[in-house]
Coordinates of C-alpha atoms in Angstrom, one line a residue:
X1479 CA -6.1 -19.6 -5.0
X1480 CA -3.2 -18.5 -7.2
X1481 CA -0.4 -20.8 -8.1
X1482 CA 2.8 -18.9 -8.6
X1483 CA 5.5 -20.4 -10.7
X1484 CA 9.0 -21.4 -9.7
X1485 CA 12.5 -20.0 -9.8
X1486 CA 16.0 -20.6 -11.2
X1487 CA 17.8 -23.7 -9.8
X1488 CA 21.4 -22.9 -9.0
X1489 CA 23.6 -25.6 -10.4
X1490 CA 25.9 -27.7 -8.3
X1491 CA 23.8 -28.2 -5.2
X1492 CA 24.4 -31.9 -4.4
X1493 CA 21.7 -32.0 -1.7
X1494 CA 18.9 -31.3 -4.1
X1495 CA 20.4 -33.3 -7.0
X1496 CA 18.5 -31.2 -9.5
X1497 CA 19.1 -30.2 -13.1
X1498 CA 17.4 -27.8 -15.4
X1499 CA 15.1 -29.8 -17.6
X1500 CA 14.1 -28.3 -20.9
X1501 CA 10.4 -27.3 -20.6
X1502 CA 8.1 -27.9 -23.5
X1503 CA 4.7 -26.5 -24.0
X1504 CA 2.3 -24.8 -26.3
X1505 CA 2.3 -21.0 -26.5
X1506 CA -0.8 -19.0 -27.4
X1507 CA -1.4 -17.7 -30.8
X1508 CA -3.3 -14.9 -32.4
X1509 CA -3.4 -11.1 -31.9
X1510 CA -5.9 -8.6 -32.9
X1511 CA -5.4 -6.8 -36.2
X1512 CA -4.0 -3.2 -36.1
X1513 CA -2.8 -1.9 -32.8
X1514 CA -1.9 -5.0 -30.7
X1515 CA -3.8 -5.5 -27.4
X1516 CA -2.1 -5.6 -24.0
X1517 CA -1.3 -9.3 -23.6
X1518 CA -1.1 -11.2 -20.4
X1519 CA -0.1 -14.8 -19.7
X1520 CA -2.5 -17.1 -17.9
X1521 CA -2.8 -20.8 -17.5
X1522 CA -6.0 -22.5 -18.7
X1523 CA -8.9 -21.7 -16.4
X1524 CA -10.3 -24.7 -14.6
X1525 CA -14.0 -24.1 -15.5
X1526 CA -16.2 -21.8 -17.6
X1527 CA -16.8 -18.4 -16.2
X1528 CA -19.5 -18.8 -13.6
X1529 CA -18.5 -16.3 -10.9
X1530 CA -19.9 -18.5 -8.1
X1531 CA -17.9 -21.5 -9.5
X1532 CA -14.6 -19.7 -10.1
X1533 CA -12.4 -20.6 -7.2
X1534 CA -9.0 -20.7 -8.9
X1535 CA -6.8 -17.8 -10.0
X1536 CA -6.7 -18.1 -13.8
X1537 CA -10.5 -17.7 -14.1
X1538 CA -10.5 -15.1 -11.4
X1539 CA -8.0 -13.0 -13.3
X1540 CA -10.3 -13.0 -16.3
X1541 CA -13.4 -12.2 -14.3
X1542 CA -11.5 -9.5 -12.5
X1543 CA -11.2 -7.6 -15.8
X1544 CA -14.9 -8.2 -16.7
X1545 CA -16.6 -7.4 -13.3
X1546 CA -16.2 -4.6 -10.8
X1547 CA -16.4 -5.7 -7.1
X1548 CA -18.3 -4.1 -4.3
X1549 CA -15.1 -3.3 -2.5
X1550 CA -11.4 -3.2 -3.2
X1551 CA -8.3 -3.1 -1.0
X1552 CA -5.6 -0.4 -0.6
X1553 CA -1.9 -0.9 -0.1
X1554 CA -2.5 -0.9 3.7
X1555 CA -4.8 -3.9 3.4
X1556 CA -7.8 -1.7 4.2
X1557 CA -11.2 -2.1 2.6
X1558 CA -12.2 0.6 0.2
X1559 CA -15.7 1.0 -1.3
X1560 CA -15.8 0.4 -5.0
X1561 CA -19.2 -0.3 -6.6
X1562 CA -20.6 0.1 -3.1
X1563 CA -21.3 3.7 -2.1
X1564 CA -21.7 2.7 1.5
X1565 CA -21.7 -0.5 3.6
X1566 CA -23.1 0.0 7.1
X1567 CA -24.0 -2.1 10.1
X1568 CA -24.8 -1.4 13.8
X1569 CA -24.4 -4.9 15.0
X1570 CA -22.2 -6.8 12.5
X1571 CA -25.3 -9.0 11.7
X1572 CA -27.6 -6.8 9.5
X1573 CA -25.7 -5.1 6.7
X1574 CA -27.0 -2.4 4.4
X1575 CA -25.1 -2.0 1.1
X1576 CA -25.9 1.0 -1.1
X1577 CA -24.7 0.9 -4.7
X1578 CA -23.2 3.8 -6.5
X1579 CA -25.2 5.1 -9.5
X1580 CA -24.0 4.9 -13.1
X1581 CA -22.9 1.3 -13.3
X1582 CA -24.4 -0.6 -16.2
X1583 CA -24.0 -4.1 -17.6
X1584 CA -22.1 -4.6 -20.8
X1585 CA -25.5 -5.0 -22.6
X1586 CA -26.6 -1.5 -21.4
X1587 CA -28.9 -2.5 -18.6
X1588 CA -28.5 -0.7 -15.3
X1589 CA -26.9 -2.5 -12.4
X1590 CA -29.4 -3.0 -9.6
X1591 CA -29.4 -4.5 -6.1
X1592 CA -31.6 -7.5 -7.4
X1593 CA -28.6 -8.6 -9.5
X1594 CA -26.7 -9.3 -6.3
X1595 CA -29.6 -11.1 -4.8
X1596 CA -30.0 -13.3 -7.9
X1597 CA -26.3 -14.1 -8.1
X1598 CA -25.7 -14.9 -4.4
X1599 CA -28.8 -17.1 -4.1
X1600 CA -27.7 -19.0 -7.2
X1601 CA -24.2 -19.6 -5.9
X1602 CA -25.6 -20.6 -2.4
X1603 CA -28.0 -23.2 -3.8
X1604 CA -26.6 -26.7 -3.4
X1605 CA -28.4 -27.9 -6.5
X1606 CA -26.3 -25.5 -8.6
X1607 CA -23.0 -27.1 -7.4
X1608 CA -21.1 -23.8 -7.3
X1609 CA -17.6 -24.1 -5.8
X1610 CA -17.9 -20.8 -3.8
X1611 CA -21.1 -22.0 -2.1
X1612 CA -19.7 -21.9 1.4
X1613 CA -18.8 -18.2 1.2
X1614 CA -22.5 -17.6 1.7
X1615 CA -22.9 -19.9 4.6
X1616 CA -23.1 -17.0 7.1
X1617 CA -26.2 -15.5 5.5
X1618 CA -29.5 -16.3 7.2
X1619 CA -31.3 -19.0 5.2
X1620 CA -28.2 -20.6 3.6
X1621 CA -29.0 -23.8 5.4
X1622 CA -32.4 -24.0 3.6
X1623 CA -30.5 -24.0 0.3
X1624 CA -28.2 -26.7 1.7
X1625 CA -30.3 -29.2 3.6
X1626 CA -28.8 -32.4 5.0
X1627 CA -27.7 -35.1 2.6
X1628 CA -30.7 -36.9 1.1
X1629 CA -33.1 -34.1 1.6
X1630 CA -34.2 -31.9 -1.3
X1631 CA -33.8 -28.1 -1.6
X1632 CA -37.4 -26.7 -1.2
X1633 CA -36.7 -23.0 -1.3
X1634 CA -35.3 -20.7 -3.9
X1635 CA -33.7 -17.9 -1.8
X1636 CA -32.0 -17.1 1.4
X1637 CA -34.3 -15.2 3.7
X1638 CA -31.5 -13.0 4.9
X1639 CA -30.9 -11.5 1.4
X1640 CA -33.2 -8.7 0.2
X1641 CA -33.2 -5.8 -2.4
X1642 CA -34.8 -2.9 -0.5
X1643 CA -34.8 -0.8 -3.7
X1644 CA -32.9 -0.6 -6.9
X1645 CA -29.7 0.6 -5.2
X1646 CA -30.0 -0.9 -1.7
X1647 CA -29.1 -4.5 -0.7
X1648 CA -29.8 -5.7 2.9
X1649 CA -27.9 -8.8 4.1
X1650 CA -28.8 -10.4 7.4
X1651 CA -26.3 -12.9 8.7
X1652 CA -27.3 -15.8 11.0
X1653 CA -24.7 -14.6 13.5
X1654 CA -22.6 -11.4 13.7
X1655 CA -19.5 -11.4 11.6
X1656 CA -17.4 -8.3 11.9
X1657 CA -15.4 -9.1 8.7
X1658 CA -18.3 -9.5 6.3
X1659 CA -17.4 -6.3 4.5
X1660 CA -13.9 -7.5 4.0
X1661 CA -15.1 -10.5 2.0
X1662 CA -17.1 -8.5 -0.6
X1663 CA -14.2 -8.0 -3.0
X1664 CA -14.0 -11.7 -3.7
X1665 CA -15.2 -13.0 -7.1
X1666 CA -18.0 -15.1 -5.5
X1667 CA -19.8 -11.9 -4.6
X1668 CA -20.0 -10.5 -8.1
X1669 CA -23.5 -9.9 -9.3
X1670 CA -25.2 -11.5 -12.3
X1671 CA -27.4 -9.8 -15.0
X1672 CA -30.9 -11.0 -15.8
X1673 CA -29.4 -12.2 -19.2
X1674 CA -27.3 -14.8 -17.3
X1675 CA -30.4 -16.9 -16.5
X1676 CA -32.7 -19.1 -18.5
X1677 CA -36.4 -19.4 -17.9
X1678 CA -35.8 -22.1 -15.2
X1679 CA -33.5 -19.8 -13.2
X1680 CA -30.2 -21.5 -14.2
X1681 CA -27.1 -19.7 -15.4
X1682 CA -26.6 -20.7 -19.0
X1683 CA -23.5 -22.3 -20.5
X1684 CA -23.7 -19.6 -23.2
X1685 CA -23.4 -16.9 -20.5
X1686 CA -20.5 -18.8 -18.8
X1687 CA -18.5 -18.8 -22.0
X1688 CA -19.0 -15.1 -22.6
X1689 CA -20.1 -13.4 -19.4
X1690 CA -21.7 -10.0 -19.4
X1691 CA -20.1 -8.0 -16.7
X1692 CA -20.1 -4.4 -15.4
X1693 CA -16.4 -3.9 -15.2
X1694 CA -13.5 -2.5 -17.2
X1695 CA -13.7 -4.8 -20.2
X1696 CA -16.3 -6.8 -22.1
X1697 CA -15.5 -10.1 -23.8
X1698 CA -15.4 -10.0 -27.6
X1699 CA -16.4 -13.6 -28.2
X1700 CA -17.2 -16.8 -26.3
X1701 CA -14.3 -18.7 -24.8
X1702 CA -14.2 -22.4 -25.6
X1703 CA -12.2 -24.1 -22.9
X1704 CA -9.6 -26.6 -24.3
X1705 CA -9.8 -25.1 -27.8
X1706 CA -9.2 -21.3 -27.7
X1707 CA -5.7 -20.1 -26.8
X1708 CA -6.7 -16.5 -26.3
X1709 CA -9.5 -14.6 -24.5
X1710 CA -10.1 -11.3 -26.2
X1711 CA -11.7 -8.2 -24.5
X1712 CA -12.5 -4.6 -25.4
X1713 CA -12.7 -1.7 -23.0
X1714 CA -16.2 -0.9 -21.9
X1715 CA -16.4 2.9 -22.5
X1716 CA -19.6 3.3 -20.4
X1717 CA -17.7 2.2 -17.2
X1718 CA -18.3 5.0 -14.7
X1719 CA -15.0 4.8 -12.8
X1720 CA -11.4 5.4 -13.9
X1721 CA -11.1 3.5 -17.1
X1722 CA -8.0 1.7 -18.5
X1723 CA -6.0 3.8 -20.9
X1724 CA -5.9 1.2 -23.6
X1725 CA -8.6 -0.3 -25.8
X1726 CA -7.9 -4.0 -26.1
X1727 CA -6.8 -6.7 -23.6
X1728 CA -5.9 -10.3 -24.4
X1729 CA -5.3 -13.2 -22.1
X1730 CA -2.9 -15.7 -23.7
X1731 CA -3.2 -19.2 -22.5
X1732 CA 0.1 -21.1 -22.0
X1733 CA 0.8 -24.7 -21.0
X1734 CA 4.4 -23.7 -20.1
X1735 CA 5.7 -20.8 -18.1
X1736 CA 9.1 -20.6 -19.9
X1737 CA 7.5 -20.4 -23.3
X1738 CA 5.5 -17.4 -22.0
X1739 CA 8.7 -15.7 -20.6
X1740 CA 10.5 -16.2 -24.0
X1741 CA 7.5 -14.6 -25.7
X1742 CA 7.7 -11.6 -23.3
X1743 CA 11.4 -11.2 -24.1
X1744 CA 10.7 -11.3 -27.8
X1745 CA 7.8 -8.9 -27.7
X1746 CA 4.9 -11.4 -28.1
X1747 CA 3.7 -10.9 -24.5
X1748 CA 3.4 -7.9 -22.2
X1749 CA 2.7 -9.3 -18.7
X1750 CA 4.0 -12.4 -17.0
X1751 CA 2.9 -12.4 -13.4
X1752 CA 4.6 -15.6 -12.3
X1753 CA 8.1 -15.9 -13.8
X1754 CA 9.6 -19.4 -14.5
X1755 CA 12.6 -21.0 -12.9
X1756 CA 15.0 -20.0 -15.6
X1757 CA 14.1 -16.3 -15.2
X1758 CA 14.1 -15.2 -11.6
X1759 CA 17.8 -15.3 -10.9
X1760 CA 18.7 -13.1 -13.9
X1761 CA 15.5 -11.2 -14.5
X1762 CA 16.5 -8.2 -12.5
X1763 CA 19.7 -7.7 -14.4
X1764 CA 18.1 -8.4 -17.8
X1765 CA 14.9 -6.4 -17.4
X1766 CA 15.8 -3.7 -14.9
X1767 CA 12.7 -1.8 -13.7
X1768 CA 10.5 -4.1 -15.8
X1769 CA 11.1 -6.9 -13.2
X1770 CA 8.8 -6.9 -10.2
X1771 CA 9.7 -8.5 -6.9
X1772 CA 7.3 -7.8 -4.1
X1773 CA 5.9 -9.4 -1.0
X1774 CA 2.9 -11.6 -1.4
X1775 CA 0.3 -13.0 0.9
X1776 CA 0.4 -16.5 -0.6
X1777 CA 1.4 -19.9 0.9
X1778 CA 2.8 -22.9 -0.9
X1779 CA 1.8 -26.3 0.5
X1780 CA 2.0 -30.0 0.2
X1781 CA -1.4 -31.6 0.9
X1782 CA -2.7 -35.0 1.9
X1783 CA -6.0 -36.5 0.6
X1784 CA -7.1 -37.5 4.1
X1785 CA -10.8 -38.0 3.3
X1786 CA -10.3 -40.9 1.0
X1787 CA -6.8 -42.3 1.5
X1788 CA -5.8 -43.7 4.9
X1789 CA -2.1 -43.9 3.9
X1790 CA -1.3 -40.5 5.6
X1791 CA -3.9 -40.7 8.4
X1792 CA -1.3 -40.9 11.2
X1793 CA -0.4 -37.4 12.3
X1794 CA 3.1 -38.5 13.3
X1795 CA 3.7 -39.7 9.7
X1796 CA 2.7 -36.3 8.4
X1797 CA 4.9 -34.6 11.0
X1798 CA 7.9 -36.7 9.9
X1799 CA 7.4 -35.9 6.3
X1800 CA 7.3 -32.2 7.2
X1801 CA 10.5 -32.4 9.3
X1802 CA 12.3 -34.2 6.4
X1803 CA 11.8 -31.2 4.1
X1804 CA 14.7 -28.6 4.0
X1805 CA 12.7 -25.5 3.4
X1806 CA 15.6 -23.1 3.9
X1807 CA 17.7 -24.7 1.1
X1808 CA 14.8 -25.0 -1.2
X1809 CA 13.8 -21.4 -0.8
X1810 CA 17.4 -20.1 -1.1
X1811 CA 18.4 -22.4 -3.9
X1812 CA 15.5 -23.5 -6.0
X1813 CA 13.8 -20.1 -5.6
X1814 CA 17.0 -18.0 -5.6
X1815 CA 15.8 -16.4 -2.3
X1816 CA 12.5 -15.2 -3.7
X1817 CA 10.6 -17.3 -1.2
X1818 CA 10.9 -17.7 2.5
X1819 CA 10.4 -20.9 4.7
X1820 CA 6.9 -21.3 6.0
X1821 CA 6.4 -21.8 9.7
X1822 CA 2.7 -21.0 10.1
X1823 CA -0.5 -21.4 8.2
X1824 CA -0.8 -17.6 8.3
X1825 CA 1.3 -15.4 6.0
X1826 CA 3.6 -12.8 7.7
X1827 CA 1.9 -10.0 5.7
X1828 CA -1.2 -10.3 7.9
X1829 CA -1.8 -9.6 11.5
X1830 CA -2.0 -12.9 13.3
X1831 CA 1.2 -14.5 12.0
X1832 CA 3.3 -16.1 14.7
X1833 CA 6.9 -16.9 13.7
X1834 CA 8.0 -20.5 14.5
X1835 CA 4.6 -21.6 15.7
X1836 CA 4.9 -24.8 13.5
X1837 CA 7.6 -26.9 15.2
X1838 CA 7.2 -29.7 12.7
X1839 CA 8.2 -27.2 10.0
X1840 CA 11.7 -27.1 11.3
X1841 CA 14.2 -29.3 9.3
X1842 CA 15.2 -32.2 11.5
X1843 CA 16.1 -35.2 9.2
X1844 CA 17.3 -37.5 12.0
X1845 CA 14.2 -37.1 14.1
X1846 CA 12.0 -37.3 11.0
X1847 CA 13.5 -40.7 10.0
X1848 CA 13.1 -42.2 13.5
X1849 CA 9.5 -41.0 13.9
X1850 CA 8.6 -42.1 10.4
X1851 CA 9.9 -45.6 11.0
X1852 CA 8.4 -45.9 14.5
X1853 CA 5.0 -45.0 13.0
X1854 CA 5.2 -47.4 10.0
X1855 CA 5.2 -44.6 7.3
X1856 CA 4.6 -45.9 3.8
X1857 CA 7.6 -47.2 1.8
X1858 CA 6.2 -45.6 -1.4
X1859 CA 5.1 -41.9 -1.5
X1860 CA 3.4 -40.4 -4.5
X1861 CA 3.8 -36.7 -5.0
X1862 CA 1.7 -34.9 -7.7
X1863 CA 2.1 -31.5 -9.3
X1864 CA 0.9 -29.6 -12.3
X1865 CA 3.3 -28.8 -15.2
X1866 CA 1.5 -25.7 -16.5
X1867 CA 3.1 -23.9 -13.5
X1868 CA 6.9 -23.9 -12.8
X1869 CA 6.8 -26.4 -10.0
X1870 CA 9.1 -29.1 -11.2
X1871 CA 12.2 -28.0 -9.4
X1872 CA 10.8 -27.5 -6.0
X1873 CA 8.7 -30.6 -6.1
X1874 CA 11.8 -32.7 -7.2
X1875 CA 13.7 -31.1 -4.4
X1876 CA 11.1 -32.2 -1.9
X1877 CA 11.1 -35.7 -3.5
X1878 CA 14.9 -35.9 -3.1
X1879 CA 14.6 -34.8 0.6
X1880 CA 12.1 -37.5 1.3
X1881 CA 14.1 -40.2 -0.5
X1882 CA 17.3 -39.3 1.4
X1883 CA 15.9 -38.5 4.8
X1884 CA 13.1 -41.1 5.1
X1885 CA 14.7 -43.9 3.0
X1886 CA 11.5 -44.2 0.9
X1887 CA 10.7 -44.5 -2.7
X1888 CA 9.0 -41.3 -4.1
X1889 CA 7.1 -41.4 -7.3
X1890 CA 6.5 -37.9 -8.8
X1891 CA 3.3 -37.7 -10.8
X1892 CA 2.8 -34.9 -13.3
X1893 CA -0.5 -33.4 -14.3
X1894 CA -0.6 -31.3 -17.5
X1895 CA -2.8 -28.7 -16.0
X1896 CA -3.7 -27.5 -12.5
X1897 CA -7.3 -27.9 -13.4
X1898 CA -6.7 -31.6 -14.0
X1899 CA -5.0 -32.0 -10.6
X1900 CA -7.9 -30.3 -8.9
X1901 CA -10.5 -32.4 -10.7
X1902 CA -8.6 -35.5 -9.8
X1903 CA -8.8 -34.6 -6.1
X1904 CA -12.5 -33.6 -6.3
X1905 CA -13.4 -36.9 -8.1
X1906 CA -11.1 -38.9 -5.8
X1907 CA -9.2 -40.2 -8.9
X1908 CA -5.9 -39.2 -7.4
X1909 CA -4.9 -40.3 -3.9
X1910 CA -1.3 -39.2 -3.5
X1911 CA 0.3 -36.2 -1.9
X1912 CA -0.1 -33.0 -3.9
X1913 CA 1.2 -29.5 -4.3
X1914 CA -1.2 -26.7 -3.5
X1915 CA -1.0 -22.9 -3.2
X1916 CA -3.3 -20.4 -1.6
X1917 CA -3.5 -16.7 -2.3
X1918 CA -5.9 -14.7 -0.3
X1919 CA -9.3 -13.7 -1.7
X1920 CA -9.6 -10.8 0.8
X1921 CA -7.1 -9.5 3.5
X1922 CA -8.2 -11.4 6.6
X1923 CA -6.6 -14.2 8.6
X1924 CA -10.0 -16.0 8.4
X1925 CA -9.4 -16.4 4.7
X1926 CA -6.5 -18.8 5.3
X1927 CA -8.7 -21.0 7.4
X1928 CA -12.4 -21.2 6.4
X1929 CA -12.2 -21.7 2.6
X1930 CA -9.3 -24.2 2.8
X1931 CA -9.8 -26.3 6.0
X1932 CA -13.4 -25.9 7.3
X1933 CA -15.8 -28.9 7.0
X1934 CA -18.2 -26.9 4.8
X1935 CA -15.4 -26.3 2.3
X1936 CA -15.0 -30.0 1.6
X1937 CA -18.0 -30.0 -0.8
X1938 CA -18.4 -26.3 -1.4
X1939 CA -15.0 -24.8 -1.2
X1940 CA -11.3 -25.5 -1.5
X1941 CA -10.7 -28.2 1.2
X1942 CA -9.0 -30.7 -1.1
X1943 CA -7.6 -32.6 1.8
X1944 CA -11.1 -33.4 3.0
X1945 CA -10.0 -32.8 6.5
X1946 CA -12.6 -32.1 9.1
X1947 CA -12.3 -31.1 12.8
X1948 CA -15.3 -29.9 14.9
X1949 CA -13.1 -28.0 17.4
X1950 CA -11.6 -26.1 14.4
X1951 CA -15.0 -25.3 13.0
X1952 CA -16.3 -24.2 16.4
X1953 CA -13.3 -21.8 16.8
X1954 CA -14.0 -20.3 13.4
X1955 CA -17.6 -19.7 14.5
X1956 CA -16.4 -18.0 17.6
X1957 CA -14.0 -15.9 15.6
X1958 CA -16.7 -15.0 13.2
X1959 CA -19.0 -13.8 15.9
X1960 CA -16.4 -11.7 17.8
X1961 CA -17.4 -8.0 18.2
X1962 CA -14.1 -6.8 16.8
X1963 CA -11.3 -7.9 14.5
X1964 CA -8.9 -8.0 17.4
X1965 CA -11.2 -10.3 19.5
X1966 CA -11.8 -12.5 16.5
X1967 CA -8.1 -12.9 15.9
X1968 CA -7.7 -14.8 19.2
X1969 CA -10.1 -17.5 18.1
X1970 CA -8.6 -17.7 14.6
X1971 CA -5.2 -18.2 16.1
X1972 CA -6.5 -21.0 18.2
X1973 CA -7.9 -22.6 15.1
X1974 CA -4.5 -22.1 13.5
X1975 CA -3.0 -24.0 16.4
X1976 CA -5.1 -27.0 15.5
X1977 CA -3.8 -26.9 11.9
X1978 CA -0.3 -26.8 13.2
X1979 CA -1.0 -29.8 15.4
X1980 CA -2.7 -31.9 12.8
X1981 CA -1.1 -30.8 9.5
X1982 CA -3.7 -31.6 6.9
X1983 CA -1.4 -29.6 4.7
X1984 CA 2.3 -29.0 5.2
X1985 CA 3.3 -25.3 4.8
X1986 CA 6.4 -25.1 2.7
X1987 CA 7.1 -21.5 1.7
X1988 CA 5.7 -18.0 1.6
X1989 CA 5.4 -16.5 -1.9
X1990 CA 6.7 -13.4 -3.4
X1991 CA 5.3 -11.9 -6.6
X1992 CA 8.0 -12.3 -9.3
X1993 CA 6.6 -10.7 -12.5
X1994 CA 7.8 -8.9 -15.6
X1995 CA 6.4 -6.7 -18.3
X1996 CA 7.4 -5.7 -21.8
X1997 CA 8.7 -2.4 -23.1
X1998 CA 5.3 -1.7 -24.7
X1999 CA 3.6 -0.8 -21.3
X2000 CA 4.4 0.9 -18.0
X2001 CA 2.6 1.2 -14.7
X2002 CA 2.0 -2.5 -14.0
X2003 CA 0.6 -3.0 -10.5
X2004 CA -0.4 -6.4 -9.1
X2005 CA -2.5 -5.9 -6.0
X2006 CA -2.8 -7.7 -2.7
X2007 CA -5.2 -10.3 -4.1
X2008 CA -2.9 -10.9 -7.0
X2009 CA -5.0 -9.2 -9.7
X2010 CA -3.6 -6.7 -12.2
X2011 CA -5.0 -3.1 -11.7
X2012 CA -5.8 -2.5 -15.3
X2013 CA -6.5 1.2 -15.0
X2014 CA -2.9 1.9 -13.9
X2015 CA -1.4 0.6 -17.1
X2016 CA -0.3 2.8 -20.0
X2017 CA 0.9 1.7 -23.4
X2018 CA 4.2 3.2 -24.5
X2019 CA 4.5 4.7 -27.9

């Protein structure tokens, strides 16, 4: 999930009662000697770089430069073979994946089909506690690696996963799933080299700090989370595809988005993919063609910790909170028109979106107050957000809406890093409402549903609400087993109807990508899954 930063607040809007607060933070330091690298801003990754445990966007951005996926996606949201030479099935259940020749790991070893078998079995094994575990739940034998609570794991591999030869992988699903190929561009499906594992079959911490990949760039040194402010990479010249046109890449870690933008303006940074509030309103005039404003498939939410906090268990209370939020004013004012009000759990960029399907997403403060009082809504609401993204303004706007329209006290709680907020939800240390964003891992309506709201995703995915609904899960299963994408969409929309009815999260806005780049580069392209296409960039001069 990618968390895009905020936008300029226009002064003088009494409804929102907002001011531009000075944003502090620590910028990154250090550049390579000689010709400077291409430098991109990221926030601190949540975890070390285990591909099967990287389910947030900062880590995924780094791994996207180090690994090459089986498939990628074109501008029409169609799947394109990448490392895979072919992916074929006759029944949407048994899939044969043939790898292209010529790919090697950064240590020189050839990429083989067994590398995918090893990686996917490791990520799917409950004992390894990998965050992307549930993405493998459709493969036959996943249930053996994830037995009921209290029972041990007694097998080491999924029976539906086999390397037929060095270049051929066969995947047998427990049921037909017509969109399986679409999933294979996601970070969870990256392979792992033999060097990643110790003699007990565990991926080592040493590897996770400096992963060996088979993509564009290799990491120069281990990354020590919480200490290092840069992640330095060098182009892998044995990469068989179209290579980047520059030698060095550096991810610079910032705790504050505005500091990063000021660094870009002064020449200390080359790519900022999520501009801060003080930038968006004026970035086009200031940067000209170096400012990017493009449609994005992401959704911004407010979530409820339903699994372990009964404060928000009443659906009518959640509806009232949703109706008390003035999405139109927030998107037009806080975000200077670079967001649009959300009215569905599916983004308009994908087939399946239905405008206006979420009635409770319509601003109705009078009805909201009555319904909230009739259902004994809490007098104190806590609303948490992370300050390493530019979320202050829109979260404060929502807090002011709730104060004014529901006559409640709202306590805004800040988390220094998004990773800390996520950890607090996972560990049940934080029980208030929380901001959340979801950017698609692959271009399918299903990706807005299964990884975020399915029961399996509570422990092995991104279901931070802890919400569970059997009817919803059953509809996902029916959609997964449909013989065509069109037939599957009908079931996914019915599952979406349940989300709209129960509101485990509240959709607030649809994102746009607001990015900028320095005068040192050209050709920046940010793709559908919000990763930079490094082989399109050229250094100037």
